[in-house]
Structure formats: structure tokens, C-alpha cells
Short mmCIF file of C-alpha atoms in Angstrom, two decimals:
data_model
loop_
_atom_site.label_atom_id
_atom_site.label_comp_id
_atom_site.label_asym_id
_atom_site.label_seq_id
_atom_site.Cartn_x
_atom_site.Cartn_y
_atom_site.Cartn_z
CA GLY G 1 0.00 0.00 0.00
CA CYS G 2 0.93 3.66 -0.19
CA LYS G 3 2.15 5.68 2.74
CA GLY G 4 1.26 9.05 1.30
CA GLY G 5 4.85 10.26 1.21
CA GLY G 6 6.28 8.48 4.22
CA LYS G 7 5.43 7.56 7.77
CA GLY G 8 2.65 9.74 8.97
CA GLY G 9 2.32 12.26 11.74
CA GLY G 10 -0.18 13.03 14.40
CA GLY G 11 -3.80 12.25 13.92
CA SER G 12 -3.05 10.51 10.62
CA GLU G 13 -1.68 7.43 12.38
CA GLY G 14 0.87 6.57 9.66
CA ALA G 15 -1.22 7.96 6.81
CA TRP G 16 -1.61 4.58 5.12
CA ILE G 17 -3.39 5.17 1.82
CA ASP G 18 -5.27 2.48 -0.03
CA PRO G 19 -3.90 2.32 -3.59
CA ALA G 20 -7.45 2.77 -4.86
CA ASP G 21 -7.62 6.10 -3.00
CA TRP G 22 -4.22 7.40 -4.06
CA GLU G 23 -5.54 9.84 -6.67
CA GLU G 24 -8.10 11.26 -4.25
CA HIS G 25 -5.44 11.59 -1.57
CA GLN G 26 -3.12 13.39 -3.97
CA ALA G 27 -5.91 15.76 -4.93
CA TYR G 28 -6.41 16.75 -1.28
CA VAL G 29 -2.65 17.12 -0.80
CA ASN G 30 -2.51 19.47 -3.79
CA GLN G 31 -5.46 21.48 -2.47
CA VAL G 32 -3.78 22.02 0.89
CA LYS G 33 -0.48 22.99 -0.75
CA ALA G 34 -2.19 25.37 -3.18
CA LEU G 35 -4.17 26.98 -0.37
CA GLN G 36 -1.02 27.62 1.64
CA LYS G 37 0.71 29.23 -1.34
CA LYS G 38 -2.31 31.39 -2.12
CA ASP G 39 -3.21 32.53 1.38
CA PRO G 40 -0.61 33.27 4.10
CA ALA G 41 -3.36 33.15 6.73
CA ALA G 42 -4.31 29.65 5.59
CA LYS G 43 -0.65 28.64 5.85
CA ASP G 44 -0.61 29.85 9.46
CA GLN G 45 -3.82 27.94 10.12
CA TRP G 46 -2.32 24.75 8.65
CA GLN G 47 0.71 25.11 10.93
CA THR G 48 -1.50 25.58 13.99
CA TYR G 49 -3.75 22.69 12.92
CA THR G 50 -0.83 20.30 12.48
CA ASP G 51 0.82 21.48 15.71
CA THR G 52 -2.40 20.86 17.61
CA VAL G 53 -3.70 17.58 16.18
CA GLY G 54 -1.03 16.47 13.70
CA ARG G 55 2.07 16.18 15.91
CA GLY G 56 3.71 19.04 14.05
CA THR G 57 3.94 17.20 10.73
CA ARG G 58 3.68 19.92 8.08
CA ASP G 59 3.86 17.77 4.91
CA PRO G 60 0.26 17.22 3.69
CA GLY G 61 1.39 14.04 1.95
CA LYS G 62 2.01 12.44 5.34
CA HIS G 63 -1.59 12.80 6.49
CA THR G 64 -4.72 10.83 5.68
CA ILE G 65 -7.56 11.95 3.44
CA GLU G 66 -9.74 12.42 6.51
CA PHE G 67 -7.17 14.65 8.18
CA LEU G 68 -6.73 16.80 5.07
CA LYS G 69 -10.47 16.98 4.41
CA GLY G 70 -11.04 18.00 8.03
CA PHE G 71 -8.68 20.94 7.58
CA LEU G 72 -10.20 22.05 4.27
CA ASP G 73 -13.76 21.72 5.60
CA SER G 74 -12.85 23.76 8.67
CA VAL G 75 -11.25 26.51 6.60
CA GLY G 76 -14.29 26.53 4.33
CA ALA G 77 -16.52 26.92 7.39
CA SER G 78 -14.40 29.89 8.55
CA PHE G 79 -12.97 28.02 11.53
CA THR G 80 -10.09 29.75 13.27
CA PHE G 81 -7.63 27.26 14.69
CA SER G 82 -6.32 28.11 18.12
CA SER G 83 -2.79 27.68 19.40
CA SER G 84 -2.00 24.61 21.47
CA GLU G 85 -2.16 26.61 24.71
CA GLU G 86 -5.48 28.22 23.76
CA THR G 87 -6.88 24.81 22.83
CA ARG G 88 -5.83 23.37 26.20
CA GLN G 89 -7.58 26.23 27.99
CA LEU G 90 -10.76 25.80 25.94
CA VAL G 91 -10.77 22.04 26.54
CA SER G 92 -10.35 22.62 30.30
CA ALA G 93 -13.20 25.15 30.29
CA VAL G 94 -15.54 22.79 28.44
CA LYS G 95 -14.71 19.91 30.77
CA LEU G 96 -15.40 22.11 33.82
CA LEU G 97 -18.72 23.33 32.41
CA ARG G 98 -19.80 19.77 31.59
CA ARG G 99 -19.16 18.78 35.19
CA LYS G 100 -20.91 21.79 36.68
CA SER G 101 -23.94 22.15 34.41
CA GLN G 102 -26.23 19.37 33.21
CA LYS G 103 -27.82 21.78 30.72
CA PHE G 104 -24.44 22.61 29.23
CA LYS G 105 -23.56 18.92 29.13
CA ALA G 106 -26.77 18.19 27.20
CA PHE G 107 -26.07 21.07 24.81
CA TRP G 108 -22.49 19.85 24.28
CA THR G 109 -23.65 16.29 23.57
CA GLN G 110 -26.18 17.45 20.99
CA PHE G 111 -23.66 19.78 19.37
CA CYS G 112 -21.20 16.90 19.03
CA ILE G 113 -23.89 14.76 17.43
CA ASP G 114 -24.70 17.53 14.95
CA HIS G 115 -21.19 18.80 14.23
CA GLY G 116 -18.60 16.44 15.68
CA ASN G 117 -19.57 12.95 14.50
CA GLY G 118 -20.83 12.19 18.00
CA LEU G 119 -17.33 12.50 19.51
CA ASN G 120 -17.98 13.82 23.03
CA ASP G 121 -14.42 14.01 24.39
CA PRO G 122 -13.47 17.75 24.41
CA GLY G 123 -9.81 16.81 24.14
CA LYS G 124 -10.43 15.24 20.73
CA HIS G 125 -11.52 18.55 19.21
CA GLU G 126 -9.45 21.51 18.01
CA GLY G 127 -9.84 24.94 19.57
CA GLY G 128 -11.82 26.29 16.62
CA TYR G 129 -14.45 23.62 17.21
CA HIS G 130 -14.94 24.77 20.80
CA ILE G 131 -15.19 28.40 19.70
CA LYS G 132 -17.83 27.46 17.13
CA MET G 133 -19.74 25.58 19.83
CA LEU G 134 -19.68 28.60 22.16
CA ASP G 135 -20.75 30.91 19.33
CA ASN G 136 -23.62 28.56 18.53
CA MET G 137 -24.70 28.46 22.17
CA CYS G 138 -24.59 32.25 22.44
CA VAL G 139 -26.72 32.67 19.32
CA GLN G 140 -29.33 30.23 20.65
CA ALA G 141 -29.30 31.85 24.09
CA THR G 142 -29.83 35.37 22.77
CA MET G 143 -32.62 34.21 20.46
CA ALA G 144 -34.44 32.16 23.10
CA PRO G 145 -37.50 33.76 24.77
CA ARG G 146 -36.96 34.67 28.40
CA GLY G 147 -38.90 32.60 30.83
CA GLY G 148 -39.72 35.49 33.14
CA GLY G 149 -40.17 38.05 30.41
CA HIS G 150 -38.70 40.80 32.58
CA GLY G 151 -36.50 43.22 30.65
CA HIS G 152 -32.99 44.31 31.33
CA GLY G 153 -31.03 44.18 34.52
CA LYS G 154 -28.86 46.95 35.93
CA GLY G 155 -25.69 45.07 35.10
CA GLY G 156 -25.48 46.57 31.63
CA ARG G 157 -26.01 43.24 29.83
CA ASP G 158 -29.13 42.16 28.00
CA GLY G 159 -30.29 38.80 26.68
CA ALA G 160 -30.21 35.39 28.28
CA PHE G 161 -26.82 35.76 29.94
CA GLY G 162 -27.60 39.22 31.27
CA SER G 163 -30.91 38.25 32.82
CA GLY G 164 -29.41 35.14 34.43
CA GLY G 165 -26.46 37.08 35.79
CA ASP G 166 -28.60 39.92 37.08
CA HIS G 167 -30.90 37.44 38.79
CA ALA G 168 -27.95 35.89 40.62
CA VAL G 169 -26.72 39.32 41.70
CA LYS G 170 -30.18 40.35 42.87
CA ARG G 171 -30.43 37.17 44.95
CA ALA G 172 -27.12 38.08 46.56
CA LYS G 173 -28.41 41.55 47.41
CA LEU G 174 -31.55 40.26 49.10
CA SER G 175 -29.58 39.67 52.24
CA ASP G 176 -27.00 42.11 53.57
CA GLN G 177 -26.27 40.26 56.78
CA TRP G 178 -22.97 38.51 57.26
CA ASP G 179 -22.98 35.02 55.78
CA PRO G 180 -19.97 32.95 56.88
CA MET G 181 -20.72 30.26 54.28
CA LYS G 182 -20.75 32.81 51.48
CA ASP G 183 -17.56 34.47 52.75
CA ASN G 184 -15.84 31.09 52.75
CA LEU G 185 -16.99 30.39 49.17
CA VAL G 186 -15.93 33.85 48.00
CA GLN G 187 -12.47 33.23 49.42
CA ARG G 188 -12.32 29.80 47.79
CA VAL G 189 -13.09 31.30 44.38
CA LYS G 190 -10.49 34.03 44.90
CA ASN G 191 -7.88 31.47 45.98
CA TYR G 192 -8.77 29.35 42.95
CA GLN G 193 -8.06 32.30 40.64
CA LYS G 194 -4.71 32.91 42.35
CA MET G 195 -3.59 29.40 41.40
CA GLY G 196 -2.70 30.62 37.91
CA GLU G 197 -3.81 32.29 34.71
CA GLN G 198 -5.66 29.22 33.48
CA HIS G 199 -7.72 29.02 36.68
CA ARG G 200 -8.47 32.73 36.46
CA ASP G 201 -9.57 32.31 32.84
CA LEU G 202 -11.84 29.38 33.73
CA TRP G 203 -13.65 31.44 36.36
CA GLY G 204 -13.90 34.32 33.90
CA ARG G 205 -15.43 32.11 31.20
CA TYR G 206 -17.87 30.62 33.70
CA ALA G 207 -18.92 34.06 34.92
CA ASP G 208 -19.31 35.35 31.37
CA LEU G 209 -21.41 32.38 30.30
CA TYR G 210 -23.63 31.89 33.33
CA LEU G 211 -23.33 34.88 35.64
CA GLY G 212 -23.90 37.79 33.30
CA GLY G 213 -20.22 38.67 33.15
CA PHE G 214 -19.99 39.58 36.87
CA ARG G 215 -16.57 38.24 37.80
CA ASP G 216 -16.44 39.55 41.38
CA PRO G 217 -17.42 36.47 43.44
CA SER G 218 -18.73 38.68 46.27
CA ARG G 219 -21.55 39.80 43.96
CA HIS G 220 -23.06 36.32 43.91
CA ASP G 221 -24.92 34.39 46.57
CA ALA G 222 -23.63 31.28 48.31
CA ALA G 223 -25.70 28.87 46.19
CA THR G 224 -24.29 30.31 42.96
CA LEU G 225 -20.70 30.15 44.22
CA ASP G 226 -21.18 26.63 45.55
CA GLU G 227 -22.36 25.57 42.08
CA PHE G 228 -18.96 26.59 40.71
CA CYS G 229 -16.91 25.21 43.62
#
């Protein structure tokens, strides 16, 4: 059989090519090469794509048809591939949200069925896939009718995220008395953020998605903070 130019890299697992598929494989190889020559941005995207899921193997001939087609389809769908570090952060954020929110977990599962061949493991997807998923979720959230039907909160944000975040803040303001449980949770969230940039980013993403963008933990009630912790 054909090896597509040599032993493969990364997700191509050796890039073994059935002789019957050689012409199709070569056509995809030529498309990727032509795209890189034509568009410097596409060349950068190919480098990021291969660094992230192709073990750094740049030669298109050393990847499978599926790998090459995945790249071309993603570029055609205006995906933006993230760096390895950005991808790791996005994967960590998605894993955290799946653990903390059953609704998010259900949304993620359905999105993977519709757009990811049913592959649920966040670590198996490139950063651009996670960004597309978050964009899709935001569009659906802003288009969805509000259950309570009550307009805009004072937090400066409208839509589904704004109303949810404002509601959490209003719950926190219902009681001004000292709450030792809340104080402990606030400190836990603050300490979590101090553990590093990635932890700080995870809290920020969580607050932006579910708490109306209010990142100060003291602005949320104990139940909301406990949900994150």
C-alpha cells in the first residue's frame, strides 16, 4: 500500500493510503499545498492545525484523506484554529462546564452529534471547534424567549446571559447580613483564581457564560458560588 509520502504524523496514524484512493489523496494534498501558497493566513492555520492535532507534521502528503479533508472543511466553514495553549484552555473550560452544568452537558452532547460525528471528548476537538460551539450556544441563548419576560437588569447586559447574571446578583443583594458560608466560598473562588492564569480564565469564562459577566465572586450568593466550587 501507499504511505502518502512516508510515515505519517499526528492524527493521521501513519497515513496509510489504499492504492485505490491514491488519486483522491493526492488531490487533497494538492489542495492544501495550493491553499497555503495562495493565502498566508491559511498557511498559518495549517501550521497551527498540524501542531495541535497532527504532531507538528507539516507535509500534507504524510496525512490521511480524513485529516486533510477535516482541515479544508474547517477553513471553508471559517474556523479559526487556536494555538495549542489556547486549545488546552478551551478544553479545560468545556470539561469544567460539563461537570458543573447538566444543561451545558446536554447542549455539548447534541452539538457533538450535529457537528462532531458524536465525539464527546473535548480533548479530541481543536480549539476552533470549541469556539464554534460557544458561538452557537450564544446565538441560541440570545434568540431564546426569556422565561420570566422581565426586561434588562442593571448590570449593563441584555439577553439570556444578562438576565441570568442579574438574577444571581439580585439574589445576593436580598440579604445584607454577614454570611460565613458565602464568605468562605468567595475566598475559595479568589484562591482558585490565584492558582494561575488558566484558573483565572476558567472562572472568567464561567462568569461570562452563566453569571452575566460579573466576575467579582462577592456579587453572587452562596448557592451560585457553591455551584462553581
